[in-house]
Amino acid sequence: MATLILPPIPPSPRDDAMQLYRAFKGFGCDTTAVINILAHRDATQRAYLQQEYKATYSEELSKRLISELKGKLETAVLLWLPDPAARDAEIIRKSLVVDRNLEAATEVICSRTPSQLQYLKQLYHSKFGVYLEHEIELNTSGDHQKILLRYLTTPRHEGLEVNREIAQKDAKVLYKAGEKKLGTDEKTFVQIFSERSSAHLAAVSSYYHDMYGHSLKKAVKNEASGNFGLALLTITECATNPAKYFAKVFIHLHFNFRKITFFRGVCAS
């Protein structure tokens, strides 16, 4: 898996700003120089660079990048430029309000920790002037809306401690609320998935498999569908194997990028 490689000596934000400005001058943009700088700076360094660029050249670096870059490179660079929480806010806003394709917002919200979500909510309000909870209320509905709001607002423990007795009880409760009965008690799924910690849900999944012969993930697939099912699956996968989940997301994005590029090439030929 690719990792962020930083220069051995921290670069000067002023030097970076000057190099980017030179990359923008003349006929066309020196995209190689842009990538070589931005792809090797962490979130803090990128923040200082943006401040320095604005102070020196009286314009936002993001606006200049929009005018200089095109297509997927522009999208990738603009998503990379902010810190992770700001990036999440941009993705959620685009998903909920612009594209009205709720999958991206669902996956971002349901794959973040309580502390990350707390900061995200504050940043979202300061950035867009509206509360994220209000955006969800306006643009979602039903059980999908309930799980997003509960997951976003309910405090959850982030440690590794688990009460095994309660975890085993939760596994039984979920079985009775889903596979054991005709239909699904969505309220019970929302309550447990939004109130329990990741470590606790991982233990629930283990007990579920031991008692009923298959994974909690499979049960969720059988009992929930659409964006509500996606929310529950995301929470389950991030609790049981977060590395595997994020690897899957990365591969999916990479595949879609190559597919889009291929079909554009075919259409243009």
Short mmCIF file of C-alpha atoms in Angstrom, two decimals:
data_model
loop_
_atom_site.label_atom_id
_atom_site.label_comp_id
_atom_site.label_asym_id
_atom_site.label_seq_id
_atom_site.Cartn_x
_atom_site.Cartn_y
_atom_site.Cartn_z
CA MET A 1 0.00 0.00 0.00
CA ALA A 2 1.28 3.49 -0.85
CA THR A 3 2.47 5.71 1.99
CA LEU A 4 3.09 9.44 2.29
CA ILE A 5 6.85 10.08 1.95
CA LEU A 6 7.92 13.38 3.49
CA PRO A 7 11.19 15.20 2.80
CA PRO A 8 13.88 14.49 5.48
CA ILE A 9 14.13 18.24 6.17
CA PRO A 10 10.79 20.08 6.61
CA PRO A 11 10.32 22.31 3.56
CA SER A 12 9.77 26.02 3.83
CA PRO A 13 6.16 27.04 3.09
CA ARG A 14 7.54 30.14 1.35
CA ASP A 15 9.75 28.03 -0.93
CA ASP A 16 6.84 25.73 -1.71
CA ALA A 17 4.59 28.69 -2.50
CA MET A 18 7.20 30.19 -4.83
CA GLN A 19 7.73 26.88 -6.64
CA LEU A 20 4.00 26.44 -7.14
CA TYR A 21 3.68 30.00 -8.43
CA ARG A 22 6.44 29.31 -10.95
CA ALA A 23 4.68 26.09 -11.95
CA PHE A 24 1.57 28.12 -12.78
CA LYS A 25 3.38 30.74 -14.86
CA GLY A 26 3.89 30.55 -18.57
CA PHE A 27 2.08 28.44 -21.14
CA GLY A 28 0.27 25.62 -19.36
CA CYS A 29 0.81 24.33 -15.87
CA ASP A 30 3.80 22.27 -14.76
CA THR A 31 1.67 19.51 -13.24
CA THR A 32 4.72 17.42 -12.35
CA ALA A 33 6.01 20.18 -10.08
CA VAL A 34 2.57 20.58 -8.49
CA ILE A 35 2.33 16.86 -7.76
CA ASN A 36 5.91 16.64 -6.47
CA ILE A 37 5.19 19.34 -3.91
CA LEU A 38 1.65 18.62 -2.76
CA ALA A 39 1.91 14.82 -2.79
CA HIS A 40 4.81 14.95 -0.34
CA ARG A 41 3.37 17.31 2.27
CA ASP A 42 1.29 16.27 5.27
CA ALA A 43 -1.89 18.06 6.39
CA THR A 44 -0.07 20.57 8.60
CA GLN A 45 2.47 21.43 5.90
CA ARG A 46 -0.31 21.87 3.34
CA ALA A 47 -2.12 24.23 5.69
CA TYR A 48 0.98 26.40 6.18
CA LEU A 49 1.59 26.35 2.43
CA GLN A 50 -1.93 27.60 1.69
CA GLN A 51 -1.53 30.42 4.24
CA GLU A 52 1.83 31.43 2.77
CA TYR A 53 0.54 31.35 -0.81
CA LYS A 54 -2.40 33.59 0.03
CA ALA A 55 -0.20 36.01 2.00
CA THR A 56 2.38 36.23 -0.79
CA TYR A 57 0.19 36.25 -3.92
CA SER A 58 -3.16 37.53 -2.57
CA GLU A 59 -5.17 34.60 -3.88
CA GLU A 60 -6.38 31.26 -2.58
CA LEU A 61 -4.21 28.35 -3.68
CA SER A 62 -7.31 26.21 -4.18
CA LYS A 63 -8.80 28.74 -6.64
CA ARG A 64 -5.55 28.89 -8.59
CA LEU A 65 -5.42 25.10 -8.77
CA ILE A 66 -8.98 25.04 -10.12
CA SER A 67 -7.95 27.38 -12.93
CA GLU A 68 -4.76 25.44 -13.71
CA LEU A 69 -5.78 21.77 -13.42
CA LYS A 70 -8.42 19.70 -15.18
CA GLY A 71 -10.32 16.45 -14.83
CA LYS A 72 -9.39 13.76 -12.31
CA LEU A 73 -6.11 15.43 -11.39
CA GLU A 74 -8.00 18.56 -10.34
CA THR A 75 -10.44 16.47 -8.28
CA ALA A 76 -7.65 14.50 -6.60
CA VAL A 77 -5.53 17.55 -5.76
CA LEU A 78 -8.47 19.56 -4.41
CA LEU A 79 -9.49 16.65 -2.17
CA TRP A 80 -5.91 16.17 -0.99
CA LEU A 81 -5.32 19.84 -0.21
CA PRO A 82 -7.50 20.17 2.94
CA ASP A 83 -6.96 18.36 6.22
CA PRO A 84 -8.87 15.04 6.56
CA ALA A 85 -11.85 16.53 8.39
CA ALA A 86 -12.26 19.32 5.83
CA ARG A 87 -12.03 16.73 3.07
CA ASP A 88 -14.77 14.70 4.75
CA ALA A 89 -16.94 17.81 4.99
CA GLU A 90 -16.51 18.52 1.27
CA ILE A 91 -17.35 14.93 0.32
CA ILE A 92 -20.43 14.84 2.53
CA ARG A 93 -21.68 18.21 1.28
CA LYS A 94 -21.28 17.14 -2.34
CA SER A 95 -22.96 13.80 -1.68
CA LEU A 96 -25.94 15.19 0.26
CA VAL A 97 -26.63 18.48 -1.47
CA VAL A 98 -25.02 18.55 -4.91
CA ASP A 99 -25.08 15.01 -6.29
CA ARG A 100 -27.87 13.66 -4.05
CA ASN A 101 -26.03 10.34 -4.21
CA LEU A 102 -26.04 9.39 -0.53
CA GLU A 103 -23.56 6.52 -0.61
CA ALA A 104 -20.46 8.68 -0.12
CA ALA A 105 -21.93 10.59 2.82
CA THR A 106 -23.10 7.34 4.39
CA GLU A 107 -19.70 5.68 4.14
CA VAL A 108 -17.79 8.70 5.44
CA ILE A 109 -20.04 9.20 8.47
CA CYS A 110 -20.27 5.51 9.37
CA SER A 111 -16.52 4.88 9.08
CA ARG A 112 -15.39 7.67 11.41
CA THR A 113 -14.75 7.58 15.16
CA PRO A 114 -16.88 9.59 17.62
CA SER A 115 -14.08 12.13 18.15
CA GLN A 116 -13.63 12.51 14.39
CA LEU A 117 -17.37 13.03 13.96
CA GLN A 118 -17.47 15.63 16.71
CA TYR A 119 -14.79 17.68 14.99
CA LEU A 120 -16.40 17.09 11.59
CA LYS A 121 -19.72 18.52 12.80
CA GLN A 122 -18.03 21.67 14.11
CA LEU A 123 -16.04 22.12 10.91
CA TYR A 124 -19.07 21.49 8.69
CA HIS A 125 -21.02 24.24 10.42
CA SER A 126 -18.18 26.75 10.27
CA LYS A 127 -17.48 25.93 6.61
CA PHE A 128 -21.02 25.84 5.20
CA GLY A 129 -23.06 27.79 7.79
CA VAL A 130 -25.47 24.92 8.42
CA TYR A 131 -25.52 22.04 10.87
CA LEU A 132 -24.71 18.65 9.40
CA GLU A 133 -27.63 17.12 11.30
CA HIS A 134 -29.96 19.57 9.53
CA GLU A 135 -28.53 18.63 6.11
CA ILE A 136 -29.17 14.96 6.89
CA GLU A 137 -32.74 15.68 7.97
CA LEU A 138 -33.39 17.55 4.69
CA ASN A 139 -31.77 15.07 2.32
CA THR A 140 -32.40 11.61 3.79
CA SER A 141 -35.38 9.69 5.08
CA GLY A 142 -36.59 6.63 6.95
CA ASP A 143 -34.26 4.22 8.72
CA HIS A 144 -31.30 5.57 6.77
CA GLN A 145 -31.87 8.99 8.29
CA LYS A 146 -32.29 7.51 11.76
CA ILE A 147 -29.03 5.57 11.72
CA LEU A 148 -27.04 8.53 10.35
CA LEU A 149 -28.41 10.95 12.95
CA ARG A 150 -28.01 8.52 15.84
CA TYR A 151 -24.51 7.50 14.77
CA LEU A 152 -23.49 11.12 14.33
CA THR A 153 -24.83 12.37 17.68
CA THR A 154 -24.58 9.45 20.13
CA PRO A 155 -21.45 9.40 22.36
CA ARG A 156 -19.57 6.09 22.10
CA HIS A 157 -16.58 4.70 23.96
CA GLU A 158 -13.44 4.55 21.80
CA GLY A 159 -11.38 2.21 23.96
CA LEU A 160 -10.84 -1.53 23.60
CA GLU A 161 -12.68 -2.55 26.77
CA VAL A 162 -15.70 -4.80 26.19
CA ASN A 163 -18.33 -6.21 28.52
CA ARG A 164 -18.54 -9.75 27.14
CA GLU A 165 -21.84 -10.48 28.83
CA ILE A 166 -23.55 -7.47 27.22
CA ALA A 167 -21.92 -8.26 23.84
CA GLN A 168 -23.30 -11.80 23.91
CA LYS A 169 -26.71 -10.44 24.89
CA ASP A 170 -26.62 -7.95 22.01
CA ALA A 171 -25.87 -10.78 19.56
CA LYS A 172 -28.99 -12.60 20.77
CA VAL A 173 -31.07 -9.42 20.60
CA LEU A 174 -29.99 -8.76 17.00
CA TYR A 175 -30.80 -12.34 16.02
CA LYS A 176 -34.29 -12.03 17.51
CA ALA A 177 -34.76 -8.64 15.82
CA GLY A 178 -33.72 -9.97 12.44
CA GLU A 179 -33.20 -13.50 11.27
CA LYS A 180 -35.41 -15.18 13.87
CA LYS A 181 -38.54 -13.20 13.02
CA LEU A 182 -40.59 -12.40 9.96
CA GLY A 183 -39.49 -8.95 8.91
CA THR A 184 -36.88 -6.84 10.66
CA ASP A 185 -36.97 -4.73 13.81
CA GLU A 186 -34.96 -1.85 12.38
CA LYS A 187 -35.26 0.17 15.60
CA THR A 188 -33.20 -2.44 17.48
CA PHE A 189 -30.50 -2.45 14.81
CA VAL A 190 -30.31 1.35 14.89
CA GLN A 191 -30.05 1.39 18.68
CA ILE A 192 -27.27 -1.19 19.01
CA PHE A 193 -25.24 -0.07 16.00
CA SER A 194 -25.33 3.59 17.04
CA GLU A 195 -24.74 3.15 20.78
CA ARG A 196 -22.05 0.47 20.93
CA SER A 197 -18.32 1.01 20.49
CA SER A 198 -16.36 -0.54 17.62
CA ALA A 199 -14.65 -2.96 20.00
CA HIS A 200 -18.02 -3.97 21.41
CA LEU A 201 -19.53 -4.54 17.94
CA ALA A 202 -16.51 -6.64 16.98
CA ALA A 203 -17.23 -8.84 20.00
CA VAL A 204 -20.93 -8.97 19.08
CA SER A 205 -19.98 -10.14 15.60
CA SER A 206 -17.77 -12.87 17.04
CA TYR A 207 -20.50 -14.11 19.37
CA TYR A 208 -23.03 -13.97 16.53
CA HIS A 209 -20.87 -16.24 14.40
CA ASP A 210 -20.29 -18.67 17.28
CA MET A 211 -23.99 -18.92 18.14
CA TYR A 212 -25.63 -18.84 14.71
CA GLY A 213 -23.00 -20.20 12.33
CA HIS A 214 -22.44 -17.16 10.15
CA SER A 215 -21.22 -13.59 10.45
CA LEU A 216 -23.12 -10.55 11.62
CA LYS A 217 -22.20 -9.00 8.28
CA LYS A 218 -24.14 -11.73 6.45
CA ALA A 219 -27.11 -11.20 8.75
CA VAL A 220 -27.07 -7.46 8.02
CA LYS A 221 -27.03 -8.17 4.28
CA ASN A 222 -30.07 -10.41 4.70
CA GLU A 223 -32.02 -7.99 6.87
CA ALA A 224 -31.27 -4.52 5.51
CA SER A 225 -30.94 -3.02 2.05
CA GLY A 226 -30.31 0.27 0.31
CA ASN A 227 -28.50 3.07 2.10
CA PHE A 228 -29.70 1.81 5.48
CA GLY A 229 -28.05 -1.52 4.77
CA LEU A 230 -24.92 0.27 3.56
CA ALA A 231 -24.72 2.21 6.83
CA LEU A 232 -25.00 -0.95 8.94
CA LEU A 233 -22.48 -2.80 6.77
CA THR A 234 -19.99 0.06 6.96
CA ILE A 235 -20.26 0.20 10.75
CA THR A 236 -19.87 -3.59 10.97
CA GLU A 237 -16.87 -3.78 8.65
CA CYS A 238 -15.07 -0.87 10.32
CA ALA A 239 -15.61 -2.51 13.71
CA THR A 240 -14.45 -6.00 12.74
CA ASN A 241 -11.67 -5.25 10.24
CA PRO A 242 -11.11 -1.54 9.47
CA ALA A 243 -7.92 -2.16 7.46
CA LYS A 244 -9.77 -4.54 5.14
CA TYR A 245 -12.65 -2.08 4.78
CA PHE A 246 -10.48 0.86 3.77
CA ALA A 247 -8.44 -1.35 1.42
CA LYS A 248 -11.70 -2.35 -0.27
CA VAL A 249 -12.76 1.28 -0.61
CA PHE A 250 -9.39 2.20 -2.11
CA ILE A 251 -9.54 -0.66 -4.64
CA HIS A 252 -13.10 0.27 -5.58
CA LEU A 253 -12.15 3.90 -6.20
CA HIS A 254 -9.07 2.88 -8.18
CA PHE A 255 -11.11 0.48 -10.34
CA ASN A 256 -13.81 3.07 -11.04
CA PHE A 257 -11.17 5.66 -11.96
CA ARG A 258 -9.60 3.28 -14.49
CA LYS A 259 -13.00 2.30 -15.86
CA ILE A 260 -14.07 5.93 -16.33
CA THR A 261 -10.76 6.76 -18.00
CA PHE A 262 -11.09 3.78 -20.34
CA PHE A 263 -14.62 4.60 -21.46
CA ARG A 264 -13.76 8.26 -22.00
CA GLY A 265 -10.90 7.14 -24.20
CA VAL A 266 -13.20 4.87 -26.19
CA CYS A 267 -15.79 7.60 -26.63
CA ALA A 268 -13.15 10.10 -27.73
CA SER A 269 -11.59 7.77 -30.29
#
